[in-house]
Amino acid sequence: VVAGPGDDCAVLQPRKGTRLVATTDALVEGVHFDLSVSRAEDAGHKALAANLSDLAAAGARPRWFLCALGVPRVPRSLWPVLLGTARALGSGMARLARAQRIALVGGNVTSASGWSITITALGEARTPLSRRGAKPGDVLVLAGAVGSAALGLRLLRGDPAVRDAGGEAENLATGAARAAIGAQLRPRPLVAAGLAAAPFAAAAIDVSDGLLKDLSHLLRASRCGAEVDCARLLRSPLVRKAEAALARAGKHRYALSLAGGEDYALLFAVGEARLRGLLAALRKTGVAARAIGRCLAGRGVTLRDGKHELPLPERTGWDHLDL
Amino acid sequence: VVAGPGDDCAVLQPRKGTRLVATTDALVEGVHFDLSVSRAEDAGHKALAANLSDLAAAGARPRWFLCALGVPRVPRSLWPVLLGTARALGSGMARLARAQRIALVGGNVTSASGWSITITALGEARTPLSRRGAKPGDVLVLAGAVGSAALGLRLLRGDPAVRDAGGEAENLATGAARAAIGAQLRPRPLVAAGLAAAPFAAAAIDVSDGLLKDLSHLLRASRCGAEVDCARLLRSPLVRKAEAALARAGKHRYALSLAGGEDYALLFAVGEARLRGLLAALRKTGVAARAIGRCLAGRGVTLRDGKHELPLPERTGWDHLDL
C-alpha cells in the first residue's frame, strides 16, 4: 500500500506476474443483518467475510479492501449511539482483517435511511478461478459444511419447526447450537482452501446464496448440467436432526443444506485426473472436503440420496430480491 | 480485463510500472440524489462521475469500476418499475463509462430500504497525487468553476433566495440556468485535467464537499494553512448574480462557490517553479484554471476579496452527516 485511508483514493502496487482480483458486496440492515439479534461486530465481520469468500473462490490471496458505510439519519442527540455502532462494526471488520493480514485502504461514510456496509475487496492470484471452466465428467467437490448458517438463523428467530428438531436444538447454549449460530453470525471465509485448490480446480464458486443456487450459477456459466448425491454433503449432526424434523413437517429432506445459503463453503469442479491432488491440498488446510457429484452434458441438476433419486426443493436458494 | 461481470470477482491485469489507484463512493437516494427531481440516468451518471473525480484528483487514468446497487423492497407488482429505474441508472452510468473508455467489471444487487449506488473505481497512475505534499509557499490552483452545482440544486428546488437573483435565474429554460442545473445533475469529472496536472502538482483534491471544506482537508493532510483570494475564483455570471442576491439577504458573498459542494472541480498545490508548467498543461485540456491563493505556514484559511479581508462563511461545506 503506497497510500491508504484518509485520502479519496488508495494507491496500490500489485506484484508483477500476478493478476488483480476485485469483488464488491453490500450488506444492508434488515436484509442481511439485523442489529436487534446480531451485534454490530458480527455485521462488520460478516460484510468483510462475504467479500473474502468471493476472493477465496477465485483462488485469490486477499490484500486490500475499501468500505463504504451507510449511516442512518437520526437526531443529533442520538449521534453517540451511531458512533458506538460504527465503532463496533469497524472492530468486527478489523479483527477479521488482522487475522487475514489484509489492509483497509479506503472508505466513505454517508448518511442513508439505514445501516449498510458495502465492501470492495482486492486480491492477487496467479491463475484465478471463475464460474466458467467446468466440463461434463468433472467431479464436484464441496469444501466446508452446509446448512449450519440457515439453521443458526432459524435458531436465532426461534423458528418452531427447528425448535422441535430435538432436545439439543431447543437449548441455544449447547455447543452444537452455538456453532450453528456462529456460522450464521460470524462465517469463516475459506481463504486458505481457495488458495490451495486454485492450481487443481477447473471452476469454482462460493456457496453464499445456497448450494443449489450457486451450483446452478456455476453450471450456467460452464454450460453443463450435474448430478449431486445429497448423502455426501457435509452436514453437522444438528443440521441432520433439524432437516429430519423439517422433512416430517413436509419440507425437503435437505432443505437447509441445499437451499439455506450464507454457508460460505466453496464448490469446485475438477477433472478426474486432478481430483486426488485437489482433495490432498484441501486436507492440508484443515477444511473438510468431499466429492458430492459430477458435471454432466446437458442442463439442470439431478439430486440423489445415495441410490434413490430425490426431487428438487421448491425453494432453491436465497434471492435477495425474491421477497 | 481478464474476467468481468457475471462472476463474483473481476480479474484485472494492470500494466507494469504503474500503480493501481482505488476509490469508493456511495450515492443514496434522499441524500445525494432525489428521483423526484432528477432522472435515474442522471443519478447513474453522477455516482460514477463522483468516483472518477476522485481518480482525476489522484492523477490516475480510470480503467475499471464495480457497482453495488441497493434496490428498494416493493411489492412484486411494482418490479417492472424497479427494473425500469435500474436500467435507466445503468444507462446513465454506461454512457459516461463509454465516454471515459472504462469498463464495468463487477457488481452486486441487493434489496435495501431505498435506492443506493456504491461504486468502486480503479485506475492507474505512474505518480499518484494525494492530499499530502503541499508546502508553505506553494500556489493553490483551481481547475474548473465552482458554485454552479449548488446554484443548480437551488434552482431545481425553487429556492426563493436564488429566484430573486435576477430575471435570468427565474427562467429555468435559459442557457445559464440550464448549465447550472446540468452541473448539479450531470457533473463532468475533470479526468484529462487531473492526468495533465499530475507531473507538476505537489498535492491535489477534488472539490466534492465544497471548496473550503476540501481545501481544509488538503491543508490538514499537508500540515499547513492558506490564504485564498475569492475574487480569483472561477464563477459563472449566474453564480455571481445569485451570490450577490444571497449577500443582500445577509449570506456570505461567496456562499455558493466556497461552500456549495458537488462542483467536481480540482484543487492543486504546486511549487512556484512548476506553476507555469501546470497552467500550460491544464490549458491544453481545455479546462479553465487559475491561481487562487497560496499555502502558508501555520493553520487555518484566510479569505480575501481582492485587497479586502473577508470573513469565513458560517457553513463551510457539505457534510452528509450534518443534517
XYZ file of C-alpha atoms in Angstrom:
646
model
C 0.000 0.000 0.000
C 1.521 3.277 -1.114
C -1.366 5.359 0.270
C -4.332 4.170 2.301
C -7.292 5.598 4.202
C -7.542 9.322 4.762
C -7.463 10.188 1.085
C -10.193 9.822 -1.520
C -8.090 7.191 -3.275
C -5.912 4.308 -2.216
C -2.739 3.669 -4.151
C -1.694 0.047 -4.508
C 1.322 -1.604 -6.043
C 0.457 -5.163 -7.093
C 3.268 -7.644 -7.599
C 4.374 -8.405 -11.093
C 3.193 -11.638 -12.720
C 0.003 -11.774 -10.696
C -3.495 -10.709 -11.537
C -5.595 -8.391 -9.510
C -8.965 -9.810 -8.446
C -11.748 -7.454 -7.330
C -15.159 -8.101 -5.811
C -17.873 -5.980 -4.231
C -20.728 -6.936 -1.922
C -23.204 -4.929 0.127
C -24.827 -5.856 3.427
C -27.966 -3.943 4.332
C -29.597 -3.833 7.738
C -32.948 -5.571 7.665
C -31.876 -7.700 4.699
C -28.512 -9.269 5.516
C -28.202 -8.445 9.155
C -30.470 -7.379 11.932
C -28.985 -5.273 14.714
C -31.787 -6.427 17.017
C -30.467 -10.016 17.031
C -26.848 -9.681 15.890
C -24.176 -7.459 17.311
C -22.655 -4.748 15.158
C -19.276 -6.504 15.473
C -20.853 -9.542 13.810
C -22.270 -7.455 10.964
C -18.842 -5.909 10.328
C -17.231 -9.331 10.368
C -19.821 -10.811 8.021
C -19.627 -7.982 5.480
C -15.900 -8.494 5.088
C -16.195 -12.307 5.264
C -18.687 -12.350 2.361
C -16.192 -10.496 0.161
C -13.224 -12.611 1.255
C -15.252 -15.708 0.424
C -15.667 -14.413 -3.147
C -11.902 -13.925 -3.378
C -11.354 -17.397 -1.881
C -13.496 -18.956 -4.615
C -11.361 -17.143 -7.189
C -8.250 -18.661 -5.609
C -7.008 -15.171 -4.813
C -4.998 -14.002 -1.830
C -6.890 -11.083 -0.222
C -4.731 -7.960 0.093
C -6.788 -4.800 0.451
C -10.342 -3.619 0.983
C -12.405 -0.444 0.766
C -15.532 0.122 2.817
C -18.471 2.441 2.107
C -20.641 2.822 5.185
C -24.258 3.992 5.108
C -25.305 5.524 8.427
C -28.964 6.167 9.350
C -30.114 9.751 9.721
C -31.067 10.338 13.331
C -31.426 13.417 15.570
C -28.153 14.893 16.767
C -28.823 13.683 20.316
C -28.519 10.095 19.079
C -25.152 10.578 17.349
C -23.198 8.983 20.217
C -25.255 5.813 19.685
C -24.421 5.850 15.963
C -20.769 6.349 16.721
C -20.795 3.368 19.075
C -22.409 1.167 16.433
C -19.970 2.374 13.751
C -17.012 1.635 16.034
C -18.358 -1.852 16.742
C -18.873 -2.532 13.023
C -15.318 -1.395 12.429
C -13.864 -3.523 15.193
C -15.575 -6.673 13.861
C -14.152 -5.902 10.450
C -10.713 -5.047 11.817
C -10.374 -8.289 13.755
C -11.040 -10.379 10.641
C -8.788 -8.117 8.568
C -5.914 -8.616 11.003
C -6.456 -12.383 11.057
C -6.348 -12.422 7.252
C -3.486 -9.912 7.116
C -5.328 -7.520 4.839
C -5.468 -3.734 4.950
C -8.325 -1.257 4.818
C -7.123 1.193 2.173
C -10.101 3.442 1.643
C -13.599 4.246 2.656
C -16.514 6.557 2.567
C -19.253 7.428 5.059
C -22.633 8.716 4.007
C -25.968 9.179 5.668
C -28.702 6.834 4.454
C -32.073 5.516 5.550
C -30.431 2.674 7.485
C -27.148 0.934 8.151
C -25.392 -0.552 5.151
C -21.890 -1.830 4.587
C -20.525 -2.063 1.056
C -17.095 -3.601 0.802
C -14.851 -3.911 -2.213
C -12.074 -6.430 -1.677
C -8.978 -6.721 -3.837
C -6.677 -9.699 -4.018
C -3.966 -11.236 -6.130
C -3.880 -14.546 -7.956
C -1.573 -16.188 -10.454
C -4.293 -18.314 -12.025
C -7.686 -17.013 -10.893
C -10.655 -19.399 -10.902
C -14.104 -18.418 -12.105
C -17.525 -19.994 -12.574
C -16.593 -20.889 -16.117
C -14.438 -23.865 -16.996
C -16.295 -26.928 -15.655
C -16.751 -29.735 -18.204
C -19.028 -32.790 -18.321
C -17.266 -35.516 -16.371
C -15.661 -33.108 -13.882
C -16.128 -34.034 -10.242
C -17.910 -31.557 -7.948
C -16.058 -31.075 -4.669
C -17.551 -29.241 -1.713
C -15.169 -27.770 0.868
C -16.862 -26.859 4.142
C -20.192 -27.813 5.672
C -23.584 -26.582 4.502
C -26.854 -25.876 6.289
C -25.426 -24.562 9.541
C -25.851 -20.857 8.776
C -29.507 -21.346 7.809
C -30.066 -23.406 10.950
C -28.412 -20.686 13.014
C -30.786 -18.067 11.587
C -33.800 -20.243 12.451
C -32.484 -20.787 15.961
C -31.968 -17.045 16.435
C -35.508 -16.403 15.243
C -36.945 -19.149 17.466
C -38.411 -20.988 14.464
C -40.767 -23.634 15.960
C -40.041 -26.142 13.129
C -36.406 -26.238 14.221
C -37.106 -25.917 17.936
C -38.890 -29.261 17.618
C -35.853 -30.835 15.932
C -34.623 -32.342 19.178
C -33.670 -31.565 22.710
C -30.359 -30.122 21.711
C -31.587 -27.544 19.261
C -34.018 -26.277 21.823
C -31.206 -25.113 24.028
C -29.259 -22.302 22.392
C -26.460 -22.759 24.906
C -25.395 -26.206 23.655
C -22.150 -26.333 21.716
C -23.905 -27.548 18.566
C -26.494 -24.775 18.592
C -23.861 -22.170 19.328
C -21.788 -23.447 16.401
C -24.781 -23.037 14.066
C -25.428 -19.520 15.359
C -21.726 -18.758 14.949
C -21.877 -19.983 11.333
C -24.725 -17.524 10.762
C -23.258 -14.526 12.587
C -19.514 -14.895 12.032
C -18.935 -17.042 8.942
C -15.352 -18.073 8.282
C -14.203 -17.387 4.711
C -12.234 -20.385 3.416
C -9.332 -18.344 2.047
C -6.615 -20.950 2.564
C -8.786 -23.634 0.952
C -9.358 -21.449 -2.099
C -5.637 -20.756 -2.480
C -4.815 -24.450 -2.080
C -7.439 -25.527 -4.613
C -6.669 -22.972 -7.331
C -3.914 -24.968 -9.096
C -6.167 -28.050 -9.383
C -9.752 -26.860 -9.916
C -11.325 -26.052 -13.290
C -14.058 -23.795 -11.895
C -15.245 -22.602 -8.503
C -17.903 -20.589 -6.690
C -18.600 -19.820 -3.064
C -21.841 -21.009 -1.504
C -23.381 -17.729 -0.429
C -26.907 -17.951 -1.863
C -27.430 -21.669 -1.215
C -25.694 -24.745 -2.637
C -28.228 -25.425 -5.401
C -28.435 -21.813 -6.474
C -24.680 -21.331 -6.562
C -24.193 -24.681 -8.307
C -26.671 -23.570 -10.947
C -24.672 -20.332 -11.421
C -21.527 -22.388 -11.993
C -23.310 -24.764 -14.369
C -24.907 -21.972 -16.376
C -21.540 -20.225 -16.795
C -19.878 -23.536 -17.732
C -22.791 -24.689 -19.935
C -23.311 -28.111 -18.410
C -25.595 -29.979 -16.011
C -24.818 -32.025 -12.916
C -25.935 -34.699 -10.516
C -25.407 -34.354 -6.789
C -25.601 -37.064 -4.133
C -27.062 -35.303 -1.099
C -25.914 -38.141 1.172
C -22.352 -36.893 0.513
C -22.996 -33.344 1.748
C -21.051 -32.302 4.817
C -23.690 -31.537 7.451
C -23.352 -31.174 11.198
C -25.346 -33.652 13.338
C -27.642 -30.806 14.400
C -28.336 -29.851 10.785
C -29.199 -33.516 10.107
C -31.620 -33.509 13.037
C -33.194 -30.224 12.007
C -33.579 -31.379 8.398
C -35.193 -34.609 9.582
C -37.666 -32.567 11.646
C -38.365 -30.282 8.682
C -38.900 -33.368 6.466
C -41.508 -34.669 8.959
C -43.251 -31.305 8.522
C -43.380 -31.885 4.756
C -40.242 -29.934 3.771
C -37.423 -31.201 1.571
C -35.106 -33.683 3.290
C -32.117 -31.415 2.634
C -33.940 -28.095 2.936
C -31.229 -26.326 4.953
C -28.132 -27.725 3.257
C -29.337 -27.341 -0.338
C -31.107 -24.009 -0.138
C -30.080 -22.404 3.127
C -27.411 -20.001 1.972
C -24.724 -17.970 3.749
C -22.558 -21.036 4.405
C -19.533 -19.586 2.595
C -18.427 -23.107 1.724
C -16.541 -23.495 -1.571
C -17.716 -25.583 -4.504
C -15.142 -26.732 -7.056
C -15.355 -28.580 -10.364
C -12.214 -30.623 -11.002
C -11.079 -33.016 -13.740
C -10.918 -36.672 -12.630
C -7.117 -36.697 -13.022
C -6.656 -33.809 -10.581
C -9.225 -34.907 -8.000
C -6.733 -36.586 -5.652
C -4.404 -33.605 -5.814
C -7.265 -31.233 -5.004
C -8.507 -33.290 -2.053
C -4.970 -33.651 -0.671
C -4.352 -29.911 -0.995
C -7.634 -29.127 0.765
C -6.886 -31.642 3.524
C -3.669 -29.765 4.331
C -5.658 -26.597 5.017
C -7.728 -28.443 7.637
C -11.007 -27.837 5.801
C -13.230 -30.886 5.353
C -13.918 -31.556 1.678
C -15.742 -34.237 -0.246
C -16.753 -35.174 -3.791
C -20.519 -34.656 -3.904
C -21.363 -35.258 -7.551
C -20.362 -34.828 -11.125
C -20.893 -32.462 -14.048
C -22.943 -33.902 -16.924
C -23.640 -32.960 -20.506
C -26.922 -31.097 -20.898
C -28.672 -28.799 -18.453
C -30.172 -28.900 -14.988
C -29.386 -30.621 -11.723
C -30.421 -34.151 -10.705
C -30.434 -34.933 -6.988
C -29.833 -38.329 -5.422
C -29.886 -39.546 -1.835
C -27.476 -42.449 -2.068
C -29.157 -44.703 -4.619
C -32.570 -43.018 -4.651
C -33.498 -40.124 -6.857
C -34.655 -37.048 -4.948
C -36.902 -34.162 -6.082
C -35.524 -30.629 -6.162
C -36.676 -28.430 -3.271
C -39.296 -25.818 -4.106
C -37.087 -23.031 -2.876
C -33.647 -23.423 -4.428
C -31.840 -20.728 -2.528
C -31.610 -17.212 -1.363
C -32.630 -14.439 -3.677
C -32.414 -11.031 -2.048
C -34.969 -9.634 -4.448
C -37.387 -12.526 -4.004
C -39.288 -11.232 -1.008
C -9.816 -7.232 -18.105
C -9.316 -10.979 -17.885
C -12.769 -11.631 -16.404
C -15.535 -9.112 -15.844
C -19.177 -9.027 -14.758
C -21.096 -12.268 -14.331
C -18.717 -13.675 -11.769
C -18.329 -12.757 -8.116
C -14.881 -11.399 -8.888
C -13.308 -9.376 -11.656
C -9.792 -10.267 -12.718
C -7.602 -7.389 -13.830
C -4.114 -7.230 -15.236
C -2.573 -3.832 -14.519
C 0.335 -2.644 -16.616
C 3.793 -2.932 -15.205
C 5.441 0.170 -13.762
C 2.172 1.811 -12.833
C 0.317 1.972 -9.567
C -3.229 0.951 -9.030
C -5.468 3.664 -7.554
C -8.772 2.700 -5.919
C -11.640 4.801 -4.604
C -15.160 4.111 -3.364
C -18.160 6.404 -3.035
C -21.827 5.803 -2.300
C -24.819 7.792 -3.512
C -28.025 7.340 -1.546
C -31.484 8.404 -2.662
C -32.788 11.195 -0.489
C -29.251 12.267 0.392
C -27.267 12.604 -2.843
C -29.996 12.345 -5.390
C -33.739 12.661 -5.458
C -35.614 10.643 -8.063
C -38.496 13.097 -7.800
C -36.419 15.903 -9.349
C -33.583 14.097 -11.124
C -33.837 11.320 -13.642
C -32.375 7.919 -12.824
C -29.954 8.360 -15.758
C -28.586 11.440 -14.005
C -28.139 9.559 -10.715
C -26.219 6.802 -12.502
C -24.034 9.363 -14.241
C -23.352 11.272 -11.038
C -22.448 8.178 -9.000
C -19.765 7.242 -11.496
C -18.676 10.860 -12.024
C -18.046 11.323 -8.285
C -15.667 8.360 -8.277
C -13.925 9.396 -11.497
C -13.395 12.832 -9.987
C -11.547 11.214 -7.059
C -9.329 9.350 -9.529
C -8.820 12.575 -11.503
C -7.551 14.327 -8.370
C -5.105 11.465 -7.872
C -3.845 11.984 -11.423
C -4.956 8.462 -12.288
C -6.336 7.173 -15.564
C -9.671 5.451 -14.811
C -9.748 1.865 -16.079
C -12.392 -0.235 -14.320
C -15.294 0.078 -11.924
C -17.523 -2.135 -9.774
C -21.062 -1.179 -8.818
C -23.133 -2.350 -5.835
C -26.764 -1.385 -6.302
C -29.289 -1.160 -3.446
C -32.834 -1.644 -4.700
C -35.903 -0.741 -2.584
C -38.151 -3.545 -1.431
C -41.522 -3.133 -3.112
C -44.446 -5.461 -3.851
C -43.894 -7.827 -6.774
C -46.406 -5.897 -8.888
C -44.032 -2.918 -8.867
C -40.968 -4.855 -10.019
C -41.304 -3.634 -13.627
C -40.979 -0.070 -12.312
C -37.832 -1.012 -10.380
C -36.396 -2.678 -13.439
C -37.032 0.456 -15.498
C -35.287 2.620 -12.909
C -32.360 0.194 -12.649
C -31.971 0.186 -16.440
C -32.012 3.973 -16.527
C -29.393 4.169 -13.741
C -27.290 1.736 -15.730
C -27.622 3.624 -18.978
C -26.548 6.923 -17.375
C -23.531 5.127 -15.949
C -22.779 3.316 -19.214
C -22.779 6.491 -21.285
C -20.178 8.128 -19.047
C -18.187 4.879 -18.904
C -18.050 4.720 -22.697
C -17.025 8.361 -22.958
C -14.217 7.737 -20.465
C -13.336 4.354 -22.029
C -13.669 2.469 -18.759
C -15.224 -0.937 -18.127
C -17.728 -2.205 -15.565
C -16.006 -5.323 -14.254
C -18.223 -6.418 -11.396
C -21.309 -5.699 -9.413
C -23.802 -6.752 -6.869
C -27.521 -6.142 -6.441
C -29.238 -6.270 -3.079
C -32.576 -5.217 -1.751
C -32.482 -2.287 0.641
C -34.789 0.338 2.096
C -34.170 2.682 -0.832
C -32.072 3.209 -3.918
C -28.328 3.437 -3.398
C -25.381 3.240 -5.762
C -21.957 2.375 -4.393
C -19.178 2.487 -6.940
C -15.576 1.445 -6.557
C -13.390 2.823 -9.337
C -9.904 1.609 -10.143
C -7.328 3.466 -12.185
C -3.653 3.536 -12.956
C -1.088 6.232 -12.320
C 2.675 6.496 -12.573
C 2.987 9.163 -9.896
C -0.315 9.392 -7.995
C -1.188 12.648 -6.245
C -2.725 12.807 -2.790
C -3.845 15.414 -0.254
C -0.428 15.285 1.340
C 2.553 17.082 -0.127
C 1.628 20.772 -0.186
C 4.210 23.098 1.410
C 4.078 26.710 2.644
C 4.702 28.889 -0.395
C 3.009 26.527 -2.848
C 0.456 28.149 -5.116
C -3.159 26.917 -4.978
C -4.595 26.357 -8.453
C -8.270 25.714 -9.081
C -9.259 23.932 -12.305
C -12.930 24.254 -13.159
C -15.664 26.583 -11.953
C -17.280 26.499 -8.525
C -20.764 27.330 -7.248
C -22.733 26.145 -10.280
C -23.789 22.772 -8.858
C -25.088 24.390 -5.648
C -26.922 27.005 -7.703
C -28.404 24.231 -9.849
C -29.760 22.486 -6.756
C -31.361 25.709 -5.522
C -32.898 26.332 -8.932
C -34.309 22.782 -9.020
C -35.790 23.280 -5.564
C -37.233 26.679 -6.471
C -35.272 28.408 -3.692
C -36.767 31.941 -3.438
C -33.394 33.475 -2.444
C -31.990 32.447 -5.809
C -35.182 33.037 -7.774
C -34.791 36.686 -6.808
C -31.217 36.772 -8.108
C -32.299 38.231 -11.412
C -34.547 37.801 -14.401
C -32.379 35.112 -15.885
C -32.294 32.749 -12.935
C -36.055 32.864 -12.728
C -36.367 31.154 -16.074
C -35.034 27.605 -15.883
C -35.026 27.413 -19.667
C -32.238 29.982 -20.136
C -28.886 28.611 -21.159
C -27.227 29.847 -17.966
C -29.804 28.244 -15.674
C -29.700 25.001 -17.645
C -25.911 24.949 -17.361
C -26.151 25.269 -13.562
C -28.751 22.505 -13.395
C -26.540 20.375 -15.634
C -23.593 20.963 -13.307
C -25.765 19.644 -10.467
C -27.306 16.668 -12.264
C -24.558 15.565 -14.628
C -21.212 16.805 -13.304
C -18.229 16.334 -15.598
C -15.228 14.697 -13.902
C -12.037 16.518 -14.938
C -10.096 13.375 -15.776
C -7.905 14.856 -18.512
C -7.050 17.831 -16.294
C -6.004 15.515 -13.453
C -3.774 13.485 -15.751
C -2.216 16.641 -17.220
C -1.558 18.146 -13.788
C -0.094 15.071 -12.093
C 3.543 15.615 -13.224
C 3.527 19.209 -11.903
C 1.366 19.305 -8.768
C 2.570 18.574 -5.228
C -0.887 17.725 -3.825
C -4.466 17.641 -5.073
C -8.083 17.072 -4.059
C -11.368 17.241 -5.886
C -13.975 19.764 -4.797
C -16.863 17.495 -3.901
C -17.841 18.742 -0.421
C -17.253 22.444 -1.097
C -14.079 24.396 -1.870
C -13.345 25.481 1.716
C -14.029 22.055 3.166
C -11.904 20.231 0.601
C -9.145 22.852 0.894
C -9.121 22.279 4.641
C -8.785 18.502 4.052
C -5.758 19.143 1.844
C -4.240 21.587 4.337
C -4.765 19.268 7.293
C -3.112 16.370 5.437
C -0.245 18.633 4.348
C 0.034 20.391 7.737
C -0.129 23.963 6.524
C -2.506 26.897 6.243
C -3.518 29.029 3.268
C -4.914 32.284 2.020
C -7.409 32.406 -0.821
C -8.434 35.406 -2.913
C -12.118 34.827 -3.637
C -12.028 37.369 -6.457
C -9.902 34.843 -8.362
C -12.487 32.026 -8.169
C -13.924 30.889 -11.460
C -17.646 31.558 -11.226
C -20.276 31.725 -13.954
C -22.093 35.079 -14.373
C -25.257 33.483 -12.986
C -23.414 32.255 -9.866
C -22.101 35.817 -9.398
C -25.639 37.189 -9.634
C -27.041 34.564 -7.276
C -24.256 35.161 -4.748
C -24.880 38.913 -4.916
C -28.581 38.264 -4.199
C -27.697 35.959 -1.318
C -25.300 38.608 0.053
C -28.145 41.141 0.028
C -30.097 38.621 2.137
C -27.253 38.566 4.657
C -25.399 35.499 3.409
C -21.688 35.277 2.656
C -20.634 36.979 -0.574
C -19.230 33.708 -1.901
C -21.738 31.380 -0.256
C -22.223 29.110 -3.262
C -18.685 28.970 -4.587
C -16.932 28.479 -1.214
C -19.357 26.089 0.452
C -21.662 24.782 -2.258
C -20.123 21.427 -2.980
C -20.557 18.905 -5.793
C -18.635 21.038 -8.290
C -16.078 18.318 -9.005
C -13.501 20.980 -9.784
C -9.875 20.107 -8.968
C -7.706 21.951 -6.479
C -3.928 21.655 -6.793
C -0.997 22.854 -4.716
C 2.065 23.483 -6.875
C 5.571 24.795 -6.232
C 6.232 28.276 -7.666
C 8.761 26.843 -10.143
C 6.234 24.457 -11.664
C 3.255 26.826 -11.752
C 3.668 27.867 -15.384
C 4.048 24.245 -16.480
C 0.904 23.254 -14.580
C -1.187 26.088 -16.010
C 0.043 25.359 -19.545
C -0.734 21.644 -19.172
C -4.226 22.434 -17.871
C -4.838 24.924 -20.683
C -4.204 22.170 -23.243
C -7.029 20.101 -21.761
C -9.473 22.958 -22.337
C -10.309 23.308 -18.643
C -10.176 26.840 -17.242
C -7.698 27.091 -14.359
C -6.428 29.883 -12.180
C -4.138 30.508 -9.217
C -6.472 31.395 -6.332
C -4.145 31.619 -3.366
C -1.130 30.287 -1.600
C -0.209 27.823 1.139
C 1.160 29.393 4.326
C 2.973 28.200 7.395
C 0.615 27.596 10.310
C -3.003 26.554 10.333
C -6.339 27.746 9.018
C -7.588 29.612 5.980
C -7.652 33.376 5.457
C -10.039 34.723 2.830
C -9.556 37.874 0.782
C -11.715 39.594 -1.786
C -9.079 41.335 -3.834
C -7.416 43.611 -1.271
C -10.038 43.297 1.461
C -10.068 40.620 4.094
C -13.246 38.544 4.138
C -14.798 36.514 6.975
C -15.229 32.754 6.623
C -18.794 31.639 5.840
C -20.704 30.066 8.734
C -21.295 26.905 6.763
C -18.007 25.774 5.285
C -19.282 22.955 3.137
C -21.288 19.875 2.714
C -21.291 17.323 5.476
C -23.547 14.393 4.759
C -23.905 13.660 8.442
C -24.653 17.259 9.351
C -28.387 17.290 8.683
